[in-house]
């Protein structure tokens, strides 16, 4: 393993056009799951100047059945979409929650997909199959208390602070769209210095010159210092703060947004492989989402149990087949036991349900409207509260230790 290197990760705010799309798509998932825990949803969102378009496939009792929308369902969908845009804070001429044009092109799920994915009738031996083929990765490391890569963890938290201060009125000159990027130097595999930070944030008119620009940049440096540990910052840290100069036009008015275009921001900031499938807009029968969550859960519990300081896990599935095709564990040379023993331990834990789509959903409690909050600032490294972020729990530690005893 290389011990000395520079590594960089980026994040984008809830007001970034792609993240606006992700949050809208996941708000539709939540809406349908709140009506029917077995709803099937694949919702894609396009955002651009004064326009939001939904497209995709659904099946939901009481909302969309036999090719027909229930009374009031279309109005509820539109209200949900406008509510997301309002919560983010877009009230601009080029993108305003109240006046934007909305188009809904959701339609029924393919019967051919449904027949392969659905469980058989009562008394049948057919278990629920995976919603698609694919490979999914999970990762954890001990660089931060959240067991996440430090570069991504700090990038997320800087933008969260900007959003909190914007909404509270502490930084009224900020607008919703922003991006961050953090570069750290690693020695012996541990972060020892922050060499560079980049922040580009949308701002109110006039904050690109003179005293107002100085006020904005001073605020941004303070925000960085409130997140990145002081021992990592120094006079040698390079700050690129709104390096293009002006950033007044932003969000979907400045650049079109699409669901699923920020998968590396959503996951591990490039520190781990990614299977390719996005999460947002998909109900938890889709293994792109649920299997990515269970692999993070497993990797995090392995690191939390002290079995390794770094862990990558892969699962693979075939559409319509319930059992995973493969399980792969890599502790990158940091494991206290061999990787194949950890694989065997995972397979032996009955509560995981064999890591079938149904087993994953039942163990983590994924058939609930919990996804909108995951659609900005990362799906991983978050605090599990109530039903949210169950894949971030470390309640498998004792089971792993017992299986390896």
PDB file of N, CA and C in Angstrom, residues 320-353:
ATOM      1  N   UNK A 320     -33.838 -10.722 -11.532  1.00  0.00           N
ATOM      2  CA  UNK A 320     -34.797 -11.779 -11.286  1.00  0.00           C
ATOM      3  C   UNK A 320     -34.291 -12.900 -10.396  1.00  0.00           C
ATOM      4  N   UNK A 321     -33.008 -12.860 -10.001  1.00  0.00           N
ATOM      5  CA  UNK A 321     -32.405 -13.902  -9.156  1.00  0.00           C
ATOM      6  C   UNK A 321     -32.212 -13.326  -7.760  1.00  0.00           C
ATOM      7  N   UNK A 322     -32.633 -14.059  -6.736  1.00  0.00           N
ATOM      8  CA  UNK A 322     -32.604 -13.503  -5.384  1.00  0.00           C
ATOM      9  C   UNK A 322     -31.219 -13.560  -4.735  1.00  0.00           C
ATOM     10  N   UNK A 323     -30.528 -14.683  -4.867  1.00  0.00           N
ATOM     11  CA  UNK A 323     -29.235 -14.838  -4.191  1.00  0.00           C
ATOM     12  C   UNK A 323     -28.151 -14.050  -4.924  1.00  0.00           C
ATOM     13  N   UNK A 324     -27.259 -13.375  -4.182  1.00  0.00           N
ATOM     14  CA  UNK A 324     -26.144 -12.694  -4.846  1.00  0.00           C
ATOM     15  C   UNK A 324     -25.234 -13.693  -5.546  1.00  0.00           C
ATOM     16  N   UNK A 325     -24.654 -13.284  -6.652  1.00  0.00           N
ATOM     17  CA  UNK A 325     -23.757 -14.158  -7.417  1.00  0.00           C
ATOM     18  C   UNK A 325     -22.390 -14.268  -6.767  1.00  0.00           C
ATOM     19  N   UNK A 326     -21.976 -13.218  -6.067  1.00  0.00           N
ATOM     20  CA  UNK A 326     -20.657 -13.235  -5.444  1.00  0.00           C
ATOM     21  C   UNK A 326     -20.599 -12.252  -4.289  1.00  0.00           C
ATOM     22  N   UNK A 327     -19.706 -12.542  -3.350  1.00  0.00           N
ATOM     23  CA  UNK A 327     -19.367 -11.646  -2.243  1.00  0.00           C
ATOM     24  C   UNK A 327     -17.853 -11.571  -2.185  1.00  0.00           C
ATOM     25  N   UNK A 328     -17.326 -10.354  -2.176  1.00  0.00           N
ATOM     26  CA  UNK A 328     -15.879 -10.146  -2.173  1.00  0.00           C
ATOM     27  C   UNK A 328     -15.530  -9.138  -1.083  1.00  0.00           C
ATOM     28  N   UNK A 329     -14.554  -9.486  -0.251  1.00  0.00           N
ATOM     29  CA  UNK A 329     -14.077  -8.606   0.811  1.00  0.00           C
ATOM     30  C   UNK A 329     -12.598  -8.320   0.587  1.00  0.00           C
ATOM     31  N   UNK A 330     -12.205  -7.050   0.677  1.00  0.00           N
ATOM     32  CA  UNK A 330     -10.799  -6.647   0.571  1.00  0.00           C
ATOM     33  C   UNK A 330     -10.499  -5.661   1.693  1.00  0.00           C
ATOM     34  N   UNK A 331      -9.656  -6.058   2.634  1.00  0.00           N
ATOM     35  CA  UNK A 331      -9.275  -5.160   3.731  1.00  0.00           C
ATOM     36  C   UNK A 331      -7.944  -4.470   3.453  1.00  0.00           C
ATOM     37  N   UNK A 332      -7.480  -4.527   2.228  1.00  0.00           N
ATOM     38  CA  UNK A 332      -6.322  -3.748   1.770  1.00  0.00           C
ATOM     39  C   UNK A 332      -5.080  -3.979   2.631  1.00  0.00           C
ATOM     40  N   UNK A 333      -4.924  -5.197   3.114  1.00  0.00           N
ATOM     41  CA  UNK A 333      -3.756  -5.508   3.929  1.00  0.00           C
ATOM     42  C   UNK A 333      -3.831  -5.038   5.360  1.00  0.00           C
ATOM     43  N   UNK A 334      -4.993  -4.517   5.774  1.00  0.00           N
ATOM     44  CA  UNK A 334      -5.131  -4.005   7.149  1.00  0.00           C
ATOM     45  C   UNK A 334      -5.910  -4.950   8.052  1.00  0.00           C
ATOM     46  N   UNK A 335      -6.341  -6.104   7.527  1.00  0.00           N
ATOM     47  CA  UNK A 335      -7.208  -7.002   8.290  1.00  0.00           C
ATOM     48  C   UNK A 335      -6.495  -7.717   9.422  1.00  0.00           C
ATOM     49  N   UNK A 336      -7.231  -7.913  10.515  1.00  0.00           N
ATOM     50  CA  UNK A 336      -6.719  -8.689  11.639  1.00  0.00           C
ATOM     51  C   UNK A 336      -6.923 -10.185  11.414  1.00  0.00           C
ATOM     52  N   UNK A 337      -7.828 -10.531  10.509  1.00  0.00           N
ATOM     53  CA  UNK A 337      -8.021 -11.903  10.066  1.00  0.00           C
ATOM     54  C   UNK A 337      -8.049 -11.882   8.540  1.00  0.00           C
ATOM     55  N   UNK A 338      -7.972 -13.030   7.914  1.00  0.00           N
ATOM     56  CA  UNK A 338      -7.939 -13.065   6.452  1.00  0.00           C
ATOM     57  C   UNK A 338      -9.284 -12.665   5.859  1.00  0.00           C
ATOM     58  N   UNK A 339      -9.224 -12.147   4.651  1.00  0.00           N
ATOM     59  CA  UNK A 339     -10.434 -11.664   3.995  1.00  0.00           C
ATOM     60  C   UNK A 339     -11.433 -12.788   3.731  1.00  0.00           C
ATOM     61  N   UNK A 340     -10.946 -13.992   3.406  1.00  0.00           N
ATOM     62  CA  UNK A 340     -11.878 -15.079   3.144  1.00  0.00           C
ATOM     63  C   UNK A 340     -12.610 -15.506   4.414  1.00  0.00           C
ATOM     64  N   UNK A 341     -11.973 -15.355   5.575  1.00  0.00           N
ATOM     65  CA  UNK A 341     -12.668 -15.657   6.829  1.00  0.00           C
ATOM     66  C   UNK A 341     -13.773 -14.638   7.096  1.00  0.00           C
ATOM     67  N   UNK A 342     -13.526 -13.374   6.761  1.00  0.00           N
ATOM     68  CA  UNK A 342     -14.569 -12.362   6.929  1.00  0.00           C
ATOM     69  C   UNK A 342     -15.737 -12.658   5.986  1.00  0.00           C
ATOM     70  N   UNK A 343     -15.433 -13.070   4.758  1.00  0.00           N
ATOM     71  CA  UNK A 343     -16.499 -13.452   3.826  1.00  0.00           C
ATOM     72  C   UNK A 343     -17.357 -14.578   4.403  1.00  0.00           C
ATOM     73  N   UNK A 344     -16.705 -15.589   4.949  1.00  0.00           N
ATOM     74  CA  UNK A 344     -17.447 -16.710   5.523  1.00  0.00           C
ATOM     75  C   UNK A 344     -18.289 -16.262   6.723  1.00  0.00           C
ATOM     76  N   UNK A 345     -17.723 -15.333   7.520  1.00  0.00           N
ATOM     77  CA  UNK A 345     -18.460 -14.841   8.687  1.00  0.00           C
ATOM     78  C   UNK A 345     -19.726 -14.111   8.251  1.00  0.00           C
ATOM     79  N   UNK A 346     -19.614 -13.282   7.230  1.00  0.00           N
ATOM     80  CA  UNK A 346     -20.784 -12.549   6.729  1.00  0.00           C
ATOM     81  C   UNK A 346     -21.860 -13.525   6.263  1.00  0.00           C
ATOM     82  N   UNK A 347     -21.453 -14.543   5.517  1.00  0.00           N
ATOM     83  CA  UNK A 347     -22.416 -15.508   4.986  1.00  0.00           C
ATOM     84  C   UNK A 347     -23.113 -16.300   6.092  1.00  0.00           C
ATOM     85  N   UNK A 348     -22.455 -16.405   7.243  1.00  0.00           N
ATOM     86  CA  UNK A 348     -23.019 -17.218   8.330  1.00  0.00           C
ATOM     87  C   UNK A 348     -24.022 -16.480   9.201  1.00  0.00           C
ATOM     88  N   UNK A 349     -24.128 -15.161   9.041  1.00  0.00           N
ATOM     89  CA  UNK A 349     -24.998 -14.362   9.908  1.00  0.00           C
ATOM     90  C   UNK A 349     -26.427 -14.401   9.371  1.00  0.00           C
ATOM     91  N   UNK A 350     -27.284 -15.147  10.031  1.00  0.00           N
ATOM     92  CA  UNK A 350     -28.628 -15.401   9.534  1.00  0.00           C
ATOM     93  C   UNK A 350     -29.482 -14.169   9.396  1.00  0.00           C
ATOM     94  N   UNK A 351     -29.314 -13.184  10.260  1.00  0.00           N
ATOM     95  CA  UNK A 351     -30.188 -11.999  10.227  1.00  0.00           C
ATOM     96  C   UNK A 351     -30.036 -11.195   8.938  1.00  0.00           C
ATOM     97  N   UNK A 352     -28.966 -11.439   8.179  1.00  0.00           N
ATOM     98  CA  UNK A 352     -28.774 -10.726   6.918  1.00  0.00           C
ATOM     99  C   UNK A 352     -29.615 -11.313   5.796  1.00  0.00           C
ATOM    100  N   UNK A 353     -30.268 -12.442   6.056  1.00  0.00           N
ATOM    101  CA  UNK A 353     -31.180 -13.016   5.073  1.00  0.00           C
ATOM    102  C   UNK A 353     -30.519 -13.440   3.781  1.00  0.00           C
TER     103      UNK A 353
END
